[in-house]
Amino acid sequence: MGDMANSSIEFHPKPQQQREAPHAGGFGCTLAELRSLMELRGAEALQKVQEAYGDVSGLCRRLKTSPTEGLADNANDLEKRRQIYGQNFIPPKQPKTFLQLVWEALQDVTLIILEVAAIVSLGLSFYAPPGEESEACGNVSAGAEDEGEAEAGWIEGAAILLSVICVVLVTAFNDWSKEKQFRGLQSRIEQEQKFTVIRNGQLLQVPVAALVVGDIAQVKYGDLLPADGVLIQGNDLKIDESSLTGESDHVRKSADKDPMLLSGTHVMEGSGRMVVTAVGVNSQTGIIFTLLGAGGEEEEKKDKKGKQQDGAMESSQTKAKKQDGAVAMEMQPLKSAEGGEMEEREKKKASVPKKEKSVLQGKLTKLAVQIGKAGLVMSAITVIILVLYFVIETFVVKGKVWQAECTPVYVQYFVKFFIIGVTVLVVAVPEGLPLAVTISLAYSVKKMMKDNNLVRHLDACETMGNATAICSDKTGTLTTNRMTVVQSYLGDTHYKEIPAPSALTPKILDLLVHAISINSAYTSKILPPEKEGALPRQVGNKTECALLGFVLDLKRDFQPVRERIPEDKLYKVYTFNSVRKSMSTVICMPDGGFRLFSKGASEILLKKCTNILNSNGELRSFRPRDRDDMVKKIIEPMACDGLRTICIAYRDFSAAQEPDWENENEVVGDLTCIAIVGIEDPVRPEVPEAIRKCQRAGITVRMVTGDNINTARAIAAKCGIIQPGEDFLCLEGKEFNRRIRNEKGEIEQERLDKVWPKLRVLARSSPTDKHTLVKGIIDSTTGEQRQVVAVTGDGTNDGPALKKADVGFAMGIAGTDVAKEASDIILTDDNFTSIVKAVMWGRNVYDSISKFLQFQLTVNVVAVIVAFTGACITQDSPLKAVQMLWVNLIMDTFASLALATEPPTDSLLLRKPYGRDKPLISRTMMKNILGHAVYQLTIIFTLLFVGELFFDIDSGRNAPLHSPPSEHYTIIFNTFVMMQLFNEINARKIHGERNVFHGIFGNPIFCTIVLGTFAIQIVIVQFGGKPFSCSPLSTEQWLWCLFVGVGELVWGQVIATIPTSQLKCLKEAGHGPGKDEMTDEELAEGEEEIDHAERELRRGQILWFRGLNRIQTQVCWGGQKG
């Protein structure tokens, strides 16, 4: 790796570097020195630091920074550092240009066929055979020559080319705007990334991109390191370096053993300070990027870039909540630094099972392939029939002989037939589908931003609509995460409110203040309110803030205590993690002894207490019997009020009896209890209503928390998760595990199936329990259909559960980077109500696509049948190629825009989830599609065969080649479009509602498109002339067309009256591919099917089917700072 990395220095030569090689810009280290330093690990690295700089503070001096005060916040100095050492930014891949997108859209097979046909048609129209013989070649536009119409033969070919260009531009523009939207989303995410650094002795939040070499950064549990650095001081720091080394074991870091911290790695435990030594392309992650960037692996680069810069360094007030530590990360896919490309491929593979394939996508792929095949067959039959008919008619019935000079004329006929066939295919294949899906998802994603949902994976949005279960955290999601101490037990007395300081013995008060001030992260603090009359600001871990607030309420201050004993004077810190459920700090006493302060979950810590302080501040023994008393009389009543109980204790060691500090169980034992406090975290006022909505929508809400079971039950009752009189289970993690594991301690699915349906609250749960529960619910086969599970999480250890869930929600404020990394959606306000909004949007996406399908398929059925029968009976499609393309354009592009942007309504939450195997096209929709198709076909065939009599005009049937457009066929075309326009309004409702106009003005896009299409149609008919094969219509004829169109709305009401239940014969279509029935061969076959479909379907679909990864990883997280 070393030499590879060095070789990549040449990529970014810095002018200063060469000029002032020994001491770049007056700093005592060059870029190259620092880079070679960062490649060493462990003892080597330590040795190198000692040889070259003496120690880490020597390195800080060379970099002109202070280990305690940090850099002076001086713009010139920071700029100079950026000039010399680079900036913390990895340049993204260039977005595709508009022309590239146009070129991609042109690759589409049907369009290429049309282009070829159009060019052949153009070529032939310019070749005029000798005039006298043309009579002999069959009926070519009799008497057309004198009107100069023959010259107009080129128009059709040109018009087809023009419409192809239109379609291509529209497709390319859609792709382009989609990409642009995601880049916007990206830059917004990037600006939100902050990291804590010390400048001028102050803790500051700076954007990750603003970090410079020499900055002193605070690292803490849950961070994703944004740059390389050397540790100055650390407490119990453990790092997950699997993203660089592939080693899944956490690496212990300490200033005297292994001080090297690398970008892109995760802090799994502890805290510390580091001096930044490499940023951007010079950091370890940056070097790997630079190596990858040489080839065509930009996708990987984007992918990783997302990794590195994603969801980033949360601001200090959102310090990771520490009730969860860091176990169960073994599920992280392993990667190695050298195999940059491999690891990405592997990682993709590793993360594939997480989402098999979005449910909707599976259904759509299947449906589109079926429709595509049908269209191909229809168009082939059409062409064959036309050719046979012509050949038999000309050479058999009329007995003509094929003459050489007639060949161009005959070829022209064949080209015309071919064009008709292709037109049928173009109309049959719903290329608007991928477009509708993309528009609908992109629109939803954009709107969900306003509802505090930051969507990282497009399909999560749609999966959310199918959710049947939500496993939510308690703290911060259901509650406000503003904690306050409301009850306490001090010196043998249970205080229901804050005691007066005078009521407490000075010794107890003093111990309590010290225990709280010192034994908490120094980043947690209470700041004065921003506005007058507001509440003081809590910064850092909320539980610790509640305790610090308690100190302030006792009229004491924690700041002086911390100033007297600064963080680097702490002798040993055992940081909080979910295994310990406690935190302890050791300080040195003036007499050479040590004092340990400990705080943690009361049940756990009381077991380690052997003494307790009485009302005079003296020790009295605390036996197991006293402990049971305490639990019954103090802790349970507090917990039943929904309070979280924390025990605060201490222990003294004399100078003579210094213990082995590594043996934690021995050190944190034999404690003396100072106090028990009850901390309240009030339920968010809007949560009970949101949970009621979920339950009404058929979604079960479960609470998974690390809290005491009584506290959890009390909060669950307040939220409405459990209702009195219901049959439900509230379990603790231990009991849960006992019930689901067999004698060997293995988890059994059937045992789990007995537990989860009734389980509502899982208390005192470890992250592994959460993962087990989620996996158990997802893998369960007990219900009619597979459960779709959403999970919220904020801690580093929630990663596996978030990844396993169908939709993982990470907290935007309190969430750690690791959690955000594993999630699909980030809740920017940490609020449960935003999840309900996500459900609404998800269901809306599903409905929008169904609306579009209902509309699209009606058009397809009608157009294909009309073109097919028309061609067979009259040798000419009543709807011409160009008209078909226009119909295709309004049907596909515009309709997908109009129907995919319908805003969601609350009524979406009144029905049960659709479930994974519900077909896309329900019986009701099938009824609507066929019902409207019958109406439209009746009208069109009536017009085709008796229309000329009704309107008293010339018949357009059996017109010769190149004849001028007839009014007859124009009326058919116009009526067809009018019916589609009014049917578009019908399509707004898919559940058989009567009022199709409900909320129509709430969607300006819809109104604009319907009116716009109508206006363009008038222009086409009145002024389209030869290219559109239209002749102008009179007002009366227009009114008839409109009248027939409005008939669609009336007919829609008639169809709505027919009860769907009576129509057993209607089949549903578009089932998702069933999981069980897919054998390996079928899966392989499915892949071929899609390959086959590629020949039939638009490139848009292929991109959609094939490239969902591309959309997810690359578009969502790619192209930063594009």
mmCIF file of C-alpha atoms in Angstrom, residues 67 122 200 275 291 372 566 587 651 749 752 802 843 845 857 928 959 1024 1037:
data_model
loop_
_atom_site.group_PDB
_atom_site.id
_atom_site.type_symbol
_atom_site.label_atom_id
_atom_site.label_comp_id
_atom_site.label_asym_id
_atom_site.label_seq_id
_atom_site.Cartn_x
_atom_site.Cartn_y
_atom_site.Cartn_z
ATOM 1 C CA PRO A 67 -2.838 20.643 21.884
ATOM 2 C CA LEU A 122 -37.660 9.777 -46.870
ATOM 3 C CA ASN A 200 -8.761 29.608 20.260
ATOM 4 C CA VAL A 275 -4.378 16.635 15.797
ATOM 5 C CA LEU A 291 -6.059 5.311 -7.105
ATOM 6 C CA GLY A 372 -43.727 -5.603 -24.162
ATOM 7 C CA PRO A 566 -9.534 19.310 33.566
ATOM 8 C CA ILE A 587 -9.280 10.806 39.729
ATOM 9 C CA ARG A 651 -15.422 4.377 45.918
ATOM 10 C CA GLN A 749 -38.041 -18.947 14.405
ATOM 11 C CA LEU A 752 -40.045 -16.119 17.958
ATOM 12 C CA LEU A 802 -31.272 -0.447 10.551
ATOM 13 C CA ARG A 843 -48.665 4.937 -0.113
ATOM 14 C CA VAL A 845 -46.258 6.806 -4.635
ATOM 15 C CA LEU A 857 -53.174 0.662 -20.131
ATOM 16 C CA ASN A 928 -62.062 0.567 -15.129
ATOM 17 C CA ALA A 959 -57.092 5.846 -49.438
ATOM 18 C CA GLY A 1024 -51.089 20.292 -38.399
ATOM 19 C CA GLN A 1037 -67.331 18.550 -35.640
#
